[in-house]
Short mmCIF file of C-alpha atoms in Angstrom, two decimals:
data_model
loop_
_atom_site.label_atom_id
_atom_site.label_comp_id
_atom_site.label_asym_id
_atom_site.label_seq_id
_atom_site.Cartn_x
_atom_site.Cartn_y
_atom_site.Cartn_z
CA UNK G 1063 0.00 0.00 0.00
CA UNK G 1064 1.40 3.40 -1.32
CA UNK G 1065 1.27 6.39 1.51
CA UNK G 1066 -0.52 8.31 -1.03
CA UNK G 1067 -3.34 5.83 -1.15
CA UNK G 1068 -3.41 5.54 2.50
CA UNK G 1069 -3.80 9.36 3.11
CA UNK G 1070 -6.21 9.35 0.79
CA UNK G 1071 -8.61 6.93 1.94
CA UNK G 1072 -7.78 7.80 5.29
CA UNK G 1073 -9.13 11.22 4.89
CA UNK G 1074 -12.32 10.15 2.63
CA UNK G 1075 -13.29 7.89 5.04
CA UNK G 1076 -12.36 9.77 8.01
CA UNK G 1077 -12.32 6.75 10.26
CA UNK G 1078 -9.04 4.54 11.83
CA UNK G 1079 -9.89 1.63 14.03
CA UNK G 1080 -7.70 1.21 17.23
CA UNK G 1081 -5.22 -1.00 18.27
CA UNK G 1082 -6.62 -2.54 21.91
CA UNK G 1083 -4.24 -4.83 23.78
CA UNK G 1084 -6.29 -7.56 25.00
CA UNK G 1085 -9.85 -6.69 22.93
CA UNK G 1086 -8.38 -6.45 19.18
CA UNK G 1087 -7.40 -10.03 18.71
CA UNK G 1088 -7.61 -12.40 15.72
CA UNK G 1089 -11.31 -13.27 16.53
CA UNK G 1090 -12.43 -9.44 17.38
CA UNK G 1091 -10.74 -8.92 13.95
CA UNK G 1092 -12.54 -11.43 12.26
CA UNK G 1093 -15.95 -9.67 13.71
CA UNK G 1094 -14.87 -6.11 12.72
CA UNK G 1095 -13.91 -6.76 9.39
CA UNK G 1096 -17.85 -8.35 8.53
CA UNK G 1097 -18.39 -4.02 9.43
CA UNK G 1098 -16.69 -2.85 6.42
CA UNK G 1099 -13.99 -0.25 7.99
CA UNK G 1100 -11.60 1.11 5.46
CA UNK G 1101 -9.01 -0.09 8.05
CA UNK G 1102 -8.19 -2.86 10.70
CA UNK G 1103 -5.26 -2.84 13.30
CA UNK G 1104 -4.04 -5.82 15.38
CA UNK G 1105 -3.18 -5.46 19.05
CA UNK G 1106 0.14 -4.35 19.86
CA UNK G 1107 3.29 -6.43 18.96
CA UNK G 1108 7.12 -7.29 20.47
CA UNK G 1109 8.49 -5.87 18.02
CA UNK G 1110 11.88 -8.34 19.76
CA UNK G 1111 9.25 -11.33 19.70
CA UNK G 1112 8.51 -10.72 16.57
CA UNK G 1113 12.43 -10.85 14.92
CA UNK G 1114 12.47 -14.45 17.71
CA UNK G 1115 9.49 -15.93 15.76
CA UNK G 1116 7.81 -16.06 19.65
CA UNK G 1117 4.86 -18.33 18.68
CA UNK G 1118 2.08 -15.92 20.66
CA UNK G 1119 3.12 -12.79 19.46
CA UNK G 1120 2.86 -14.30 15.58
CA UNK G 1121 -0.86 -15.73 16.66
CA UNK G 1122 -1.37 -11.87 16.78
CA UNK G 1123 -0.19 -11.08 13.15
CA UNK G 1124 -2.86 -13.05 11.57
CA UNK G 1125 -5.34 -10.88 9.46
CA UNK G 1126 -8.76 -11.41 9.15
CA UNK G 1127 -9.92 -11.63 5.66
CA UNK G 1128 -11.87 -8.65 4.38
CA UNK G 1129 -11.36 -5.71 2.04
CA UNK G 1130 -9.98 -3.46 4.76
CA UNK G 1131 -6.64 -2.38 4.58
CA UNK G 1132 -4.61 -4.24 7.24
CA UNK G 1133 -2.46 -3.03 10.00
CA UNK G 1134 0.10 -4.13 13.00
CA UNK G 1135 1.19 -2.12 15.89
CA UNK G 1136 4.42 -2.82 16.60
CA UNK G 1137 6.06 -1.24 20.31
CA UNK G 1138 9.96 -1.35 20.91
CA UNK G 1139 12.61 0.54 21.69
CA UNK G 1140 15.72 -0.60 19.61
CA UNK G 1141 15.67 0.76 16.54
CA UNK G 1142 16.91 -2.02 14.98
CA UNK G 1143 14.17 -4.34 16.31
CA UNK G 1144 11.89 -2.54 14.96
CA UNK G 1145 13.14 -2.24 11.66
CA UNK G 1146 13.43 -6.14 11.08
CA UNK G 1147 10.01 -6.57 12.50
CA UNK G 1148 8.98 -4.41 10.63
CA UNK G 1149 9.83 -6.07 7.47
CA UNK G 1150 8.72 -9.42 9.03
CA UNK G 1151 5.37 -8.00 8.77
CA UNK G 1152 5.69 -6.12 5.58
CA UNK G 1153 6.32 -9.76 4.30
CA UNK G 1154 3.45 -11.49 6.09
CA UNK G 1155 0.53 -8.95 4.00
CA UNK G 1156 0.03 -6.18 6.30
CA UNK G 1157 -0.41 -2.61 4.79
CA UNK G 1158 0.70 -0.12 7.18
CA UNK G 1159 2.73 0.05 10.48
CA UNK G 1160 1.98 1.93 13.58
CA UNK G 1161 4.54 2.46 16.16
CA UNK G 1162 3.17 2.65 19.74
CA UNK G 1163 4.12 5.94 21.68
CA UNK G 1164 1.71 6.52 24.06
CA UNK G 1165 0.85 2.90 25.96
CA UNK G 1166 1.64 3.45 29.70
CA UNK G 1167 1.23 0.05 31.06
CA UNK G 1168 4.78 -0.17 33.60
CA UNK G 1169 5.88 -3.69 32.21
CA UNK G 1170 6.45 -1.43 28.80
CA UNK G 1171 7.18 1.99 29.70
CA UNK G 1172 10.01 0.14 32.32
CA UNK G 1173 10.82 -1.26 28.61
CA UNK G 1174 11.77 2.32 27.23
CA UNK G 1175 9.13 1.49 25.14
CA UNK G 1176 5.47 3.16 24.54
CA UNK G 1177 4.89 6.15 26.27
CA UNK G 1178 8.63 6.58 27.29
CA UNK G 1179 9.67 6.72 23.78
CA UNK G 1180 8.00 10.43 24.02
CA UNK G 1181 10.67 11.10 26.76
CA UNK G 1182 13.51 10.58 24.70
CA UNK G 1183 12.40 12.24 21.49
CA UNK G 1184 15.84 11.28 19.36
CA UNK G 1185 15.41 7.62 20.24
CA UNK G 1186 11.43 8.23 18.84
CA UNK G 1187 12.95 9.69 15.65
CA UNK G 1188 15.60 7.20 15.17
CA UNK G 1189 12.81 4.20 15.23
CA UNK G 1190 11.04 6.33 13.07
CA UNK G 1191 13.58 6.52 10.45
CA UNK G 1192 14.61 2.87 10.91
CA UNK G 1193 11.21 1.40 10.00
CA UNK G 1194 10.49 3.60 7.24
CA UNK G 1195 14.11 2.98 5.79
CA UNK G 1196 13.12 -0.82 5.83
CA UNK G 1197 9.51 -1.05 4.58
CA UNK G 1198 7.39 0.52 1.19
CA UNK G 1199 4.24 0.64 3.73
CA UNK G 1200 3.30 3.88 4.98
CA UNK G 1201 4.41 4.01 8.70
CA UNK G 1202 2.26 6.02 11.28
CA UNK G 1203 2.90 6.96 15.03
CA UNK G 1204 0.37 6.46 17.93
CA UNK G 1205 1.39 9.51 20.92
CA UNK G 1206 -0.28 11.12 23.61
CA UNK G 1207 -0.24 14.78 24.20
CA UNK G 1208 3.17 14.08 26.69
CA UNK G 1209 4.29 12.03 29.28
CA UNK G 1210 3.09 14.09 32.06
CA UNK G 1211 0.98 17.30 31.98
CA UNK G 1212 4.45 19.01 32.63
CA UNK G 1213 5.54 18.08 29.78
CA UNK G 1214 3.17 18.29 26.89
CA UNK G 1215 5.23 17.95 24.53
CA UNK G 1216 3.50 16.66 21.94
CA UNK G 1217 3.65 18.76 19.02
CA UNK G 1218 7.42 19.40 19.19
CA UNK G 1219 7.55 15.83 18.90
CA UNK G 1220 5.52 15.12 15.70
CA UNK G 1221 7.28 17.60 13.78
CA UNK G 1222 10.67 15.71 14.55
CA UNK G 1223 8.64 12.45 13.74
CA UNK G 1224 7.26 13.71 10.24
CA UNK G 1225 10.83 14.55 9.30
CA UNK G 1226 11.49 10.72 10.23
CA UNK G 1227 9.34 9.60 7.97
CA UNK G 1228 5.94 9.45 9.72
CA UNK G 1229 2.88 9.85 7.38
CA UNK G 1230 0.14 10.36 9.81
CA UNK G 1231 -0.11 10.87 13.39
CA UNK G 1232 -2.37 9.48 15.75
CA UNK G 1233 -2.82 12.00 19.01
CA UNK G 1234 -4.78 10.72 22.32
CA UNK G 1235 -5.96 13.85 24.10
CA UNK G 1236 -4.65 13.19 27.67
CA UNK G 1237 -1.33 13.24 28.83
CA UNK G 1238 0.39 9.99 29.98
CA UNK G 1239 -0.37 9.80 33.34
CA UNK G 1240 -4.23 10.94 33.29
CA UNK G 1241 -6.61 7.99 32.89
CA UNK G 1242 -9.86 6.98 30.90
CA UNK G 1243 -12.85 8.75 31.54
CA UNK G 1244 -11.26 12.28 32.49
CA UNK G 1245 -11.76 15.18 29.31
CA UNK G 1246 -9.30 14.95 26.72
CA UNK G 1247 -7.40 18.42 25.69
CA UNK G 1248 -9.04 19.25 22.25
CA UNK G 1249 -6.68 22.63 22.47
CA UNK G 1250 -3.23 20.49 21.94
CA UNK G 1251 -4.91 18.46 19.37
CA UNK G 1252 -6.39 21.54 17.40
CA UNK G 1253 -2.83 22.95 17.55
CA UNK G 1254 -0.78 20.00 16.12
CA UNK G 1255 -3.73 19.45 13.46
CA UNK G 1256 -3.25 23.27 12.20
CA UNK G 1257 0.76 23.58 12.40
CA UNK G 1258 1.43 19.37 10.94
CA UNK G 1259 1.04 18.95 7.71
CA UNK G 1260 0.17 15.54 7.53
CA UNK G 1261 -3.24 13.95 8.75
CA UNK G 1262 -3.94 13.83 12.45
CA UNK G 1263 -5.86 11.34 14.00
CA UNK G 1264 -7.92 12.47 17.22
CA UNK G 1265 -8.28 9.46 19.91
CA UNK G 1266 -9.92 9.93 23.21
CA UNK G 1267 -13.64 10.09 24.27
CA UNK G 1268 -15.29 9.16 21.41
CA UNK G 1269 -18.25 6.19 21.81
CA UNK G 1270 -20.99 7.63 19.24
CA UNK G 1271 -20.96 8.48 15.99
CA UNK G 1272 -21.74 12.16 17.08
CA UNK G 1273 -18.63 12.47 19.49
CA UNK G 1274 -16.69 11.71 16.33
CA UNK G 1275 -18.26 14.44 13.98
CA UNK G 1276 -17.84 16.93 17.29
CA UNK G 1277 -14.14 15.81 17.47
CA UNK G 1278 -13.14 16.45 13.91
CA UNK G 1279 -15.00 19.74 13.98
CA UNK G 1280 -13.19 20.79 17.37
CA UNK G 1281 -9.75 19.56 16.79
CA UNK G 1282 -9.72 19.49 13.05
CA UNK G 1283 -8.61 16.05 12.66
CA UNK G 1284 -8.46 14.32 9.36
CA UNK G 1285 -9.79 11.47 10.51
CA UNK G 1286 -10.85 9.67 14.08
CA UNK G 1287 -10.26 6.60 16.28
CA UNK G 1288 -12.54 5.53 18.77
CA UNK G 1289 -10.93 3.50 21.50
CA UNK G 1290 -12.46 1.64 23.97
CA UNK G 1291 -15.83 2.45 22.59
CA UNK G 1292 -15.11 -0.52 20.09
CA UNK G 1293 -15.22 -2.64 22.90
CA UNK G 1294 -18.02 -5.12 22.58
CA UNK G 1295 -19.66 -2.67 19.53
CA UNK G 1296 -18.52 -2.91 16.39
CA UNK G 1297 -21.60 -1.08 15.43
CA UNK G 1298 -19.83 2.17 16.07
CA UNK G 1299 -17.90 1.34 12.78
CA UNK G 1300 -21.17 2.08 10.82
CA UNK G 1301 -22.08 4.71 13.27
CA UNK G 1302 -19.29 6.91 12.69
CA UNK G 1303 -19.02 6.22 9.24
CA UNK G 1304 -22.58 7.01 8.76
CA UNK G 1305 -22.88 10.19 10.53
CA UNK G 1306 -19.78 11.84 8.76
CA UNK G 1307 -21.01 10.67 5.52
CA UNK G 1308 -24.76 12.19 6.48
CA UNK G 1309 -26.45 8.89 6.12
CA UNK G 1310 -28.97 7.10 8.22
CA UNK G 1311 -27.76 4.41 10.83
CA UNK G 1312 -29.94 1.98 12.28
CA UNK G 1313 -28.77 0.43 15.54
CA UNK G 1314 -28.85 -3.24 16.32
CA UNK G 1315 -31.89 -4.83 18.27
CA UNK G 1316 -30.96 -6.84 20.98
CA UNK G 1317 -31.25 -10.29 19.07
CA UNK G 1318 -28.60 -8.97 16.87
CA UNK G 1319 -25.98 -8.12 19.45
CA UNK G 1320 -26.96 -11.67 20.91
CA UNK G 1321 -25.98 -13.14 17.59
CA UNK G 1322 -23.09 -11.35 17.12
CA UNK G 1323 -21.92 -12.12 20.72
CA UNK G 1324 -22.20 -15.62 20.16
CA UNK G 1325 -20.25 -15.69 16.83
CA UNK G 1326 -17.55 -13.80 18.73
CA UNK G 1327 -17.43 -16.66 21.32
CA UNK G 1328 -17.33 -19.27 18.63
CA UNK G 1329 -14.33 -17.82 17.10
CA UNK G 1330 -12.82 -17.61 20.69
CA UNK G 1331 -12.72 -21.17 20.73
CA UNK G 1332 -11.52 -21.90 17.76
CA UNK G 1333 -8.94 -19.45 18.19
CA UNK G 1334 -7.98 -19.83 21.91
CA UNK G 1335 -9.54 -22.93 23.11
CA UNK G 1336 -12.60 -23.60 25.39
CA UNK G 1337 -10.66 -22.59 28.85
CA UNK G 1338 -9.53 -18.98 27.63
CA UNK G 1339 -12.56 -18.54 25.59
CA UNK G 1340 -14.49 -18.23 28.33
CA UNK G 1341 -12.24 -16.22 30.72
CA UNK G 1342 -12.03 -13.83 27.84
CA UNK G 1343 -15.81 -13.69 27.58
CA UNK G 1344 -15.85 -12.57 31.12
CA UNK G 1345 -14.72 -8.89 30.48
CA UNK G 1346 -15.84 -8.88 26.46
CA UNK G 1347 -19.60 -10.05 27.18
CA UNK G 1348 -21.08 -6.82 29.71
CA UNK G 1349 -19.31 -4.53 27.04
CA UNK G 1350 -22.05 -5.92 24.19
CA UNK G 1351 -24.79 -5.02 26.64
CA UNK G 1352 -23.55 -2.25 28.31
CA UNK G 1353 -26.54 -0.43 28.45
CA UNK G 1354 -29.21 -3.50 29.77
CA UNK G 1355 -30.43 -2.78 33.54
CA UNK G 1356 -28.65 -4.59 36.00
CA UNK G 1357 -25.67 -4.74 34.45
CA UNK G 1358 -23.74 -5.47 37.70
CA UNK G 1359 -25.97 -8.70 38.15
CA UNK G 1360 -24.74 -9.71 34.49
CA UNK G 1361 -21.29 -8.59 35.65
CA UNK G 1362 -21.34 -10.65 38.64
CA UNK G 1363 -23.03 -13.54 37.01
CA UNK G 1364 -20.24 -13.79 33.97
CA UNK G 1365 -17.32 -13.93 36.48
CA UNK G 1366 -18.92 -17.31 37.52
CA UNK G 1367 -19.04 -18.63 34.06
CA UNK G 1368 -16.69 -21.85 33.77
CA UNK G 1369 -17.70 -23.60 30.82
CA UNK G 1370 -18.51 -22.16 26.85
CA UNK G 1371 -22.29 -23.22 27.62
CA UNK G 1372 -22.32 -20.64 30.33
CA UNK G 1373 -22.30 -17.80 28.13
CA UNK G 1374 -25.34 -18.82 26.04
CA UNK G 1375 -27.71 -19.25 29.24
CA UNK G 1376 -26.72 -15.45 30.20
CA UNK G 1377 -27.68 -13.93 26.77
CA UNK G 1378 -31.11 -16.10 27.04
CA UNK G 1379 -31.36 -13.86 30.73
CA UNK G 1380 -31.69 -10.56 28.39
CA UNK G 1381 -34.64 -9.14 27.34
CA UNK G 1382 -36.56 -6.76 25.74
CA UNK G 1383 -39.63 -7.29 24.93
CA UNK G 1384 -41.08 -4.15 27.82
CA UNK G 1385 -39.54 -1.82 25.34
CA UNK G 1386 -35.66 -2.06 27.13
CA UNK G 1387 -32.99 -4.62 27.91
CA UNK G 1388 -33.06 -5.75 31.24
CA UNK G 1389 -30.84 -8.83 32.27
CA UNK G 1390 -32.90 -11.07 34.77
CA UNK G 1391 -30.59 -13.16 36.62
CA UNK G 1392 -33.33 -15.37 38.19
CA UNK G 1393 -34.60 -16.75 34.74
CA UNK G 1394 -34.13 -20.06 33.98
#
């Protein structure tokens, strides 16, 4: 895939999906990609395990088949790493590479890797350079606005990165220690969207189709990336999608979202096995019904769940039919 075709449909479409450690697996892909997004992005990769051939981090490079465009997120710190992954999964099919600078999990930032990469801004650059020296696929960057509010340093940053090669930026409106939930800084976003001169993606508080028209309109963004909105609703692919493009969006009944959350289990197992199938279901399954009353019960009632036909008798616990979902933990 050419940058120039990338760009383009990037900012036609207006929509990037994220990369979710944990959520955005092989099977999640497999349901996301039956959506139609212009693009799909795995999880985040070793870019180390990668160049070892570690056999979990290559069960995360398979792509789902669709006509997306197909992504990996690699996160590293040694620029040389990343370059041979990076042309590990140039050769495997994927279309573009994203380079994680803004995940602040300890076991990676303790790495020099993720969000620490924004602390040493030459080391950024020089991964940068590295990958885009060793791949033809257009190679994007994932930040935050800086690794502490002291140090927002954010647009400085991406205007060393586009000089390394970067073609498009992806910019999550809080700073790396705030945490989900509190308001992202649209000002910082607005200001590295007006003075870069490649696209800007805006991540951060977006879980309707509306929050993304009111983010490109506040920060102007190229494009958007919802986050943990995606989480148990792929639905918000059409959403957004929909609303930019000024067409009519129908959201799913609750038999659908029962369907779909049963094909995700299915591929689960075939993916992961029975055993983790189900301990993934645990935290995937509320997200699909987020909205039900007595979602704790549901909660509570999932964590218990020990074997695949578990999950079935819980969805058969939801309904609808007095006009809203309710999840009744005492039917049988």
């Amino acid at each position: 895939m050419k940058s120039s075709l990338f760009i383009k449909i990037l900012r036609e479409k207006k929509l990037l999906l994220p990369p979710l450690s944990g959520y955005t697996d092989y099977p999640f892909r497999v349901i996301l990609a039956d959506f139609k997004p212009p693009f799909i992005i795995t999880e985040m990769a070793n870019a180390r395990a990668i160049v070892q051939r570690n056999r979990r981090t290559m069960q995360i490079l398979k792509i789902a088949e669709g006509k997306q465009y197909n992504g990996v997120q690699l996160v590293g710190s040694i620029p040389e790493y990343m370059s041979r992954a990076a042309k590990i999964v140039e050769d495997l099919g994927f279309d573009y590479i994203d380079i994680n600078m803004g995940c602040t999990a300890r076991k990676v930032a303790c790495r020099g890797e993720g969000i620490s990469l924004m602390k040493h801004e030459v080391r950024a650059c020089e991964i940068v350079a590295a990958v885009t020296d060793a791949v033809d696929v257009p190679v994007t960057c994932k930040l935050r606005l800086g690794p502490s509010k002291q140090s927002m340093n954010v647009v400085a940053l991406s205007e060393k990165l586009v000089d390394s090669g970067a073609v498009a930026l992806t910019i999550h409106g809080r700073s790396g220690e705030k945490k989900f939930g509190l308001p992202v800084d649209l000002r910082i976003m607005h200001e590295a969207a007006t003075v870069l001169t490649i696209p800007i993606i805006a991540n951060g508080g977006i879980y309707t189709g509306s929050d993304a028209q009111q983010m490109i309109q506040a920060t102007g963004a190229a494009a958007v990336m919802p986050g943990r909105g995606l989480i148990g609703n792929p639905w918000i692919i059409p959403e957004i999608l929909s609303t930019i493009s000024k067409t009519s969006f129908t959201p799913p009944t609750l038999q659908k979202k029962k369907e779909i959350c049963r094909k995700h289990l299915d591929l689960l197992v075939d993916f992961y096995g029975e055993r983790k199938a189900v301990l993934k279901m645990r935290s995937i399954l509320p997200q699909y019904f987020s909205s039900c009353f007595f979602l704790k019960d549901l909660k509570l009632d999932v964590q218990q769940a020990s074997n695949v036909s578990d999950i079935p008798m819980l969805l058969e616990r939801l309904d609808d039919t007095k006009g809203y979902t309710i999840y009744d933990k005492n039917k049988k």
